[in-house]
mmCIF file of C-alpha atoms in Angstrom:
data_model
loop_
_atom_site.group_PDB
_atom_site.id
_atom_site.type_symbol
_atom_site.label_atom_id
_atom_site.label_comp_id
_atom_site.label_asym_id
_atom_site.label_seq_id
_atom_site.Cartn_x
_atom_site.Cartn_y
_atom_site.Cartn_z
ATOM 1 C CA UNK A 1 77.989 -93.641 -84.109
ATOM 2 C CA UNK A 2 75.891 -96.224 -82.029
ATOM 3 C CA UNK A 3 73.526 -98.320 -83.666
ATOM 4 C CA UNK A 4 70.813 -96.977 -80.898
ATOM 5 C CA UNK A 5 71.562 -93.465 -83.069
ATOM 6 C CA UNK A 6 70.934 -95.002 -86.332
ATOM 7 C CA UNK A 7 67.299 -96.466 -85.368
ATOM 8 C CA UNK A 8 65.458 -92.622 -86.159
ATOM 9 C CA UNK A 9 67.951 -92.061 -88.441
ATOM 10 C CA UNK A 10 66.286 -95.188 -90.818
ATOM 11 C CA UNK A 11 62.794 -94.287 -90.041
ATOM 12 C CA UNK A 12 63.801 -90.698 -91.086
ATOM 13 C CA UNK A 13 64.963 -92.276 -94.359
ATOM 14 C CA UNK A 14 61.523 -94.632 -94.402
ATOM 15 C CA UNK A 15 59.868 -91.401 -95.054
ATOM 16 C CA UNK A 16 61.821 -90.269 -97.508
ATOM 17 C CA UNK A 17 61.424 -93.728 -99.130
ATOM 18 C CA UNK A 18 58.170 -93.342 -99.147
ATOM 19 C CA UNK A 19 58.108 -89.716 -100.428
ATOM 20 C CA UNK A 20 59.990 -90.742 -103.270
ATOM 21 C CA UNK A 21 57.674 -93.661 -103.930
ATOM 22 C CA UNK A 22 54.613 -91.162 -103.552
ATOM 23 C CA UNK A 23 56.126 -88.894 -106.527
ATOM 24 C CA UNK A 24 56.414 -91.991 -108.799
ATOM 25 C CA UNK A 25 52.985 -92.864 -107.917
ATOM 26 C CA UNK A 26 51.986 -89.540 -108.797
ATOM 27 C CA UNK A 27 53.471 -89.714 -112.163
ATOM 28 C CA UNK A 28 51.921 -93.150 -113.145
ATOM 29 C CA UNK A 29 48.595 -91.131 -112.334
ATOM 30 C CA UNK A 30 47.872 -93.519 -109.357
ATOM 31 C CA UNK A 31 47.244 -90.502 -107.291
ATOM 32 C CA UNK A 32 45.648 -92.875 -104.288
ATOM 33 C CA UNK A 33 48.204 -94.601 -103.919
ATOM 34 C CA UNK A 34 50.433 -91.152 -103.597
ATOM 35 C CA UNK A 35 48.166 -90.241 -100.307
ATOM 36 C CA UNK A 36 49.397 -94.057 -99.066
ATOM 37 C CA UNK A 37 52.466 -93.003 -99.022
ATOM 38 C CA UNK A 38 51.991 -89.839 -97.385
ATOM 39 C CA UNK A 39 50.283 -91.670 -94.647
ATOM 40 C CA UNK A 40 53.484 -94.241 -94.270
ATOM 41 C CA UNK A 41 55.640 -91.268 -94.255
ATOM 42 C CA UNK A 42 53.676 -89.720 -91.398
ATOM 43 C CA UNK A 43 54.164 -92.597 -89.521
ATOM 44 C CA UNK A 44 57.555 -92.644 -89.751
ATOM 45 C CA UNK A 45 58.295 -88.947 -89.204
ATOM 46 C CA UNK A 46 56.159 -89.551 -85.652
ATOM 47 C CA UNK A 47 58.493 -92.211 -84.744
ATOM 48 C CA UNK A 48 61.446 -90.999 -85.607
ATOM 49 C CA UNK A 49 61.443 -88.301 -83.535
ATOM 50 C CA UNK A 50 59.332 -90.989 -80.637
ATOM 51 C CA UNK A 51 62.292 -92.737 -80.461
ATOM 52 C CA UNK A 52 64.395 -90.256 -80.597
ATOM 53 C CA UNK A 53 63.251 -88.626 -77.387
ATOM 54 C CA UNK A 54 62.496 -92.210 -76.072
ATOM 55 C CA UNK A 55 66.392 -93.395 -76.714
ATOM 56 C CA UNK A 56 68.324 -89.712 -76.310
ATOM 57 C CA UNK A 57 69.410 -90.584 -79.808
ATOM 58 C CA UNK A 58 69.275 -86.681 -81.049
ATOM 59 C CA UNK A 59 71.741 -85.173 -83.254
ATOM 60 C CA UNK A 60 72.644 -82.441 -85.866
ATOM 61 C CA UNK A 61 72.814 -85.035 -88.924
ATOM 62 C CA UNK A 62 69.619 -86.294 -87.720
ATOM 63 C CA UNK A 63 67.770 -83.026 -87.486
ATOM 64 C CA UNK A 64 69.156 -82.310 -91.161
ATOM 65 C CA UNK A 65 67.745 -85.564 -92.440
ATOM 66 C CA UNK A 66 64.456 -84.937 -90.815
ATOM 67 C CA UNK A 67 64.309 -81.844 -92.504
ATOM 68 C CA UNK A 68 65.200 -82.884 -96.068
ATOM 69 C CA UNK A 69 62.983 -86.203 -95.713
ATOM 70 C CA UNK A 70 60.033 -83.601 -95.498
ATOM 71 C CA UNK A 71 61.030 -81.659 -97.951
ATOM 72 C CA UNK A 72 59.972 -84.611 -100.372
ATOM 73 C CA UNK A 73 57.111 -86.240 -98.658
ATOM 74 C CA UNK A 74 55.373 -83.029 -96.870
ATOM 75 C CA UNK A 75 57.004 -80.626 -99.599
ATOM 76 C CA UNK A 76 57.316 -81.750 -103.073
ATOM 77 C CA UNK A 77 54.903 -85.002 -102.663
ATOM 78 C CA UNK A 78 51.460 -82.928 -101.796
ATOM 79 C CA UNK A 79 52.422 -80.157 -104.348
ATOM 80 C CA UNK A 80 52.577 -82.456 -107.478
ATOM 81 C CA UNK A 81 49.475 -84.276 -105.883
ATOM 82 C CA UNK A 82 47.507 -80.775 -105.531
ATOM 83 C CA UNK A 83 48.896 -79.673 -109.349
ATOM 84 C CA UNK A 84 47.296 -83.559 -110.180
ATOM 85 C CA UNK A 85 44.025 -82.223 -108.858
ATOM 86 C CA UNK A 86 43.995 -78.881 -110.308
ATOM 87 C CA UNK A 87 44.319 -79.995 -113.510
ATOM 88 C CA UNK A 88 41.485 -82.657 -113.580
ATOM 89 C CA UNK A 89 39.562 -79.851 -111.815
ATOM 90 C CA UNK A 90 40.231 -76.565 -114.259
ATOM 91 C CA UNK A 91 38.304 -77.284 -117.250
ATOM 92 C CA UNK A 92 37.712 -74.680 -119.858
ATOM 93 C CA UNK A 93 39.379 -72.362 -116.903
ATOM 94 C CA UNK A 94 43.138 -73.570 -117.896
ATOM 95 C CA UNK A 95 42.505 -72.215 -121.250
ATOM 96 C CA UNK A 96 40.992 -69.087 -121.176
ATOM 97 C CA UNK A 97 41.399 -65.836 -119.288
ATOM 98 C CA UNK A 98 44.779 -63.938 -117.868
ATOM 99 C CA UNK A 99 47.234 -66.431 -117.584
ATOM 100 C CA UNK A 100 44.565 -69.451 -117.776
ATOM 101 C CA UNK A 101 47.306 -72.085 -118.940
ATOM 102 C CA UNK A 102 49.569 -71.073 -116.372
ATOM 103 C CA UNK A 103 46.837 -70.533 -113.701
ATOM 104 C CA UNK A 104 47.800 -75.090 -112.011
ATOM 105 C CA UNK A 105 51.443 -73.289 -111.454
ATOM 106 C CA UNK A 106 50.264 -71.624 -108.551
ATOM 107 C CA UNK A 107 50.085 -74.709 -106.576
ATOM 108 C CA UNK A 108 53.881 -74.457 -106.870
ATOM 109 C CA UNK A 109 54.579 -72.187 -104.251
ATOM 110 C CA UNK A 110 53.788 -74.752 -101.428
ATOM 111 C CA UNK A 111 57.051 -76.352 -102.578
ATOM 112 C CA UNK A 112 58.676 -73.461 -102.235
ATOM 113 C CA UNK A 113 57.329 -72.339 -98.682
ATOM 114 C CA UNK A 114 58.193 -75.785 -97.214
ATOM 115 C CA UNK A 115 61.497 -75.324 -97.993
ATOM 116 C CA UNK A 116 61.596 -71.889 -96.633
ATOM 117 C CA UNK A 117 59.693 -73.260 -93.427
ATOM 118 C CA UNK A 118 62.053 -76.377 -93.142
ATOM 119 C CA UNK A 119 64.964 -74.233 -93.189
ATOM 120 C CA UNK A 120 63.723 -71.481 -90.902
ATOM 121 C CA UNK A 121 62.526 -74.406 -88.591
ATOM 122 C CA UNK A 122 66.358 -75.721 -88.467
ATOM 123 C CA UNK A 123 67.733 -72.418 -87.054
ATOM 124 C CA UNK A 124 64.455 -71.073 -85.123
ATOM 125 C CA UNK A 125 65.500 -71.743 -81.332
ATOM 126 C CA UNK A 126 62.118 -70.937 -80.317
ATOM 127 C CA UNK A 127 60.516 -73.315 -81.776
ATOM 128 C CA UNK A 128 61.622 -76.792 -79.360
ATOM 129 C CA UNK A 129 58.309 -76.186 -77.096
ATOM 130 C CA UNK A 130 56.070 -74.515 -80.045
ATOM 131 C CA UNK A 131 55.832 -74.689 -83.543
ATOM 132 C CA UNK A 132 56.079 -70.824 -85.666
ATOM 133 C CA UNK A 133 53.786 -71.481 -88.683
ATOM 134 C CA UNK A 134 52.418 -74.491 -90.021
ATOM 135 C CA UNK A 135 53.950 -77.468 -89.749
ATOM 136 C CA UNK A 136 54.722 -79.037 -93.188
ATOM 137 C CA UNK A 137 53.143 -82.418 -92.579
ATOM 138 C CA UNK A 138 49.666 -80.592 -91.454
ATOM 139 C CA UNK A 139 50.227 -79.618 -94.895
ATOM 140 C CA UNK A 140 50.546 -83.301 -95.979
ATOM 141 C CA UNK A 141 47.652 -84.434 -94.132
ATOM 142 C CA UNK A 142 45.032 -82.098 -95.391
ATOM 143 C CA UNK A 143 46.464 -82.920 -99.413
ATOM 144 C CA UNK A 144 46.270 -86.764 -98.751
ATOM 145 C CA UNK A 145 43.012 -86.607 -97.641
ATOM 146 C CA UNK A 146 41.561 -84.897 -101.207
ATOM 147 C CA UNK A 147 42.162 -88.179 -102.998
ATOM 148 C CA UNK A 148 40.932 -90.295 -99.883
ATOM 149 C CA UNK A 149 37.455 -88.357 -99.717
ATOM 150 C CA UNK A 150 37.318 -88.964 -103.718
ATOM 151 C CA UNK A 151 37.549 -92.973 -103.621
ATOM 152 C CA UNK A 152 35.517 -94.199 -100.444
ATOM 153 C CA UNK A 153 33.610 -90.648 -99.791
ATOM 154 C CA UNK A 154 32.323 -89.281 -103.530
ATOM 155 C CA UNK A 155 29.694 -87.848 -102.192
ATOM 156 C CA UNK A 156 31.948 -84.855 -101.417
ATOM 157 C CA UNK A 157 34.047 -84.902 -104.727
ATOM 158 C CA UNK A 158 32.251 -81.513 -105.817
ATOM 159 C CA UNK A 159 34.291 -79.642 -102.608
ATOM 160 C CA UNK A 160 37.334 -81.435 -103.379
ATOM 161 C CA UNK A 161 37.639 -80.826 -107.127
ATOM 162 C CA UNK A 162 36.902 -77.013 -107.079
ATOM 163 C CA UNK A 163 39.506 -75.806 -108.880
ATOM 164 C CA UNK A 164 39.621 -71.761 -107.673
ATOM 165 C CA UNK A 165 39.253 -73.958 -104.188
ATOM 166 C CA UNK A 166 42.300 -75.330 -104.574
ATOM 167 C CA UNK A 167 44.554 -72.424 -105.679
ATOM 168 C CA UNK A 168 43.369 -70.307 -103.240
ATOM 169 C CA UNK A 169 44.389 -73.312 -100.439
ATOM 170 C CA UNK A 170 47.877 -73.157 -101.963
ATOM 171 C CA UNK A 171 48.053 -69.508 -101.778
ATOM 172 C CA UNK A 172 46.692 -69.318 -98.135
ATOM 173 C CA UNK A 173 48.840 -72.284 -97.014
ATOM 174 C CA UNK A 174 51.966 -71.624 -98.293
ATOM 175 C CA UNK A 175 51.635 -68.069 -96.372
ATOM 176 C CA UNK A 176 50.664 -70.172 -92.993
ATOM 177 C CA UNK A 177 53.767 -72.560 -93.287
ATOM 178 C CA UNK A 178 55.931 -69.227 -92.628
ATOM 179 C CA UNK A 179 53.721 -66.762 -90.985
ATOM 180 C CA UNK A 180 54.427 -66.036 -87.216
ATOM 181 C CA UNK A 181 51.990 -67.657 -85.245
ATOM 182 C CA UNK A 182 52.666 -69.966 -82.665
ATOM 183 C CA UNK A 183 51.032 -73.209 -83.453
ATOM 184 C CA UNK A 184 51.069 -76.021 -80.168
ATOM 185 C CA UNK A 185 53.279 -78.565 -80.905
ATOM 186 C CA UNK A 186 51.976 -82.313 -79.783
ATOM 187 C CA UNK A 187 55.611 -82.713 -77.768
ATOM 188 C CA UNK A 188 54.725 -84.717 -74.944
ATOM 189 C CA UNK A 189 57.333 -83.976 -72.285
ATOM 190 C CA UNK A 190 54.785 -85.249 -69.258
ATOM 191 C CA UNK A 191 51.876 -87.294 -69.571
ATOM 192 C CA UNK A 192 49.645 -85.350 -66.705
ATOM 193 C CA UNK A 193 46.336 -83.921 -66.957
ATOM 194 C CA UNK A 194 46.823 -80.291 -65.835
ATOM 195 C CA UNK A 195 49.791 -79.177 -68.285
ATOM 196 C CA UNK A 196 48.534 -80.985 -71.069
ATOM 197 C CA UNK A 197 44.711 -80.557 -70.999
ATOM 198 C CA UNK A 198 44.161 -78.715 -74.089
ATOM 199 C CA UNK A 199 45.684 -81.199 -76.209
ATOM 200 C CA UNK A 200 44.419 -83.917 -74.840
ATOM 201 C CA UNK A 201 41.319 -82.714 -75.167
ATOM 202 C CA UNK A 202 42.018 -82.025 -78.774
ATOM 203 C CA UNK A 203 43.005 -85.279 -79.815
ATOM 204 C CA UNK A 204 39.704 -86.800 -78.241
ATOM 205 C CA UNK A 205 37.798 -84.444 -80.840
ATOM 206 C CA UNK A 206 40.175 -85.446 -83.476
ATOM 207 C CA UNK A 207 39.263 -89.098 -82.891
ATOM 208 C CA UNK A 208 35.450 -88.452 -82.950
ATOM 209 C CA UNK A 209 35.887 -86.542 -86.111
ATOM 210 C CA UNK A 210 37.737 -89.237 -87.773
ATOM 211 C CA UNK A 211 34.742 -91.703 -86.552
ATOM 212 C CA UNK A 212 32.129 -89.544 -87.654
ATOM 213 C CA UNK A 213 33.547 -87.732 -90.677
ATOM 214 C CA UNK A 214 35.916 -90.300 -91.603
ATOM 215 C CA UNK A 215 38.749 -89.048 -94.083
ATOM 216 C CA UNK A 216 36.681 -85.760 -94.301
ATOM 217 C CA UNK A 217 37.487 -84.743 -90.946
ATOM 218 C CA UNK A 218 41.256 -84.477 -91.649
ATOM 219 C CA UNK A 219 41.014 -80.997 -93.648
ATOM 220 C CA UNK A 220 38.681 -79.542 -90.948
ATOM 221 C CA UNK A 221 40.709 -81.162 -87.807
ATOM 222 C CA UNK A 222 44.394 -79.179 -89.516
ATOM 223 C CA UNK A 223 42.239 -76.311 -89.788
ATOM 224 C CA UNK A 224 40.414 -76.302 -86.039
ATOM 225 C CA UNK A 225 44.140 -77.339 -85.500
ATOM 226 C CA UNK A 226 45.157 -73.689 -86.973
ATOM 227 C CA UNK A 227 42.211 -71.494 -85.313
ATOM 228 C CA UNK A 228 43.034 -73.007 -81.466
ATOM 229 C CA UNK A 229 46.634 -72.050 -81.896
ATOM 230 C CA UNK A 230 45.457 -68.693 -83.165
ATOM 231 C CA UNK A 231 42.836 -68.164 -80.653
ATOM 232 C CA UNK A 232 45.337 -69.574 -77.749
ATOM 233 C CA UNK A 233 48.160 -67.464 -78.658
ATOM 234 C CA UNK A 234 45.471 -64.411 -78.454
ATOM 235 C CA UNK A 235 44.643 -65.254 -74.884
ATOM 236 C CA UNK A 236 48.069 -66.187 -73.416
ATOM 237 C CA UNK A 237 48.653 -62.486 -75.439
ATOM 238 C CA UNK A 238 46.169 -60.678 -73.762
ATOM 239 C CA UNK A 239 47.023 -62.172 -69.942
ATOM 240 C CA UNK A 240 50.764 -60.613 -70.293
#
């Protein structure tokens, strides 16, 4: 195989580098440092597949890579950072009640549904244009923002350590990585105004929310992310 090949092939691996590094900053406690890694392995998953397009360097063992790199750094990375957060966030409620001890286990099941999304992705053929369900680093994004908004935006820790809050994001999440819907996908394969309005116009809001909101905007922009799919795969539903 050509070397031209191998370039998203070791960004692909970059991000699972830095998954792996995220998990063992997870387990030191430095949970920060965990959404740093997330961040580096969203870089790297957007140029992987940049350059893959960019070079015409696609192939099988690199879409199987891709796949198991997210596993770790979209998958199993945000799930032990959300059970991290649970847990400093249950309180008396891990220890009393149905099931209180158990209750942080919940969080689980994103790991599971990523897999089940990441494997469904691999063989779904109608998903090159579109994306059907969540994709697993929207996933990422909205979990390494929680421990972002607690360092350099306190002011907010009360929404982000609400422990029913966050068990009923992992339920509701883990159903939207393998639901149905038809999510856009932020594929550019022209750069004109008229086929690509909507996103465009998208990522403009995204940048003024980041400005404005700062790291709190990243929760709200996956979910206005979630509704404009939904509400665009409505219309184009109602025109046919």
């Amino acid at each position: 195989m050509s070397i031209k090949k191998e370039i998203p092939n070791t960004l692909t691996l970059g991000n699972l580098l830095a998954g792996c590094f995220g998990i063992y900053f997870v387990m030191q406690g430095h949970i920060l440092w965990a959404s740093y890694c997330i961040i580096i392995a969203l870089i790297c998953d957007f140029l992987d597949g940049f350059l893959a397009r960019l070079l015409h360097a696609y192939s099988d063992l690199g879409k199987e890579l891709d796949s198991l790199a997210d596993m770790v750094s979209f998958g199993v990375l945000p799930t032990f950072m959300l059970f991290h957060l649970v847990e400093a966030s249950c309180g008396t409620q891990c220890s009393v009640g149905l099931f209180g001890f158990y209750k942080p286990f919940i969080v689980f099941s994103l790991a599971i549904f990523s897999a089940y999304r990441l494997a469904k992705f691999n063989v779904d053929t109608r998903q090159s244009d579109q994306f059907i369900g969540v994709p697993t680093p929207a996933n990422g994004i909205v979990i390494a923002a929680l421990p972002l908004i607690l360092e350099f935006q306190p002011e907010y820790s009360d929404y982000v350590l609400h422990f029913k809050g966050l068990l009923i994001y992992s339920v509701i999440m883990s159903y939207l990585l393998v639901c149905e819907l038809p999510l856009m996908a932020f594929k550019f394969k022209t750069w004109d105004w008229k086929s690509n309005q909507i996103k465009f116009i998208f990522l403009v809001f995204c940048v003024a929310g980041l400005i404005f909101l700062k790291f709190v905007a990243l929760p709200l922009l996956v979910a206005s992310y979630i509704l404009l799919s939904g509400v665009l795969y409505i219309l184009n539903t109602q025109k046919k």
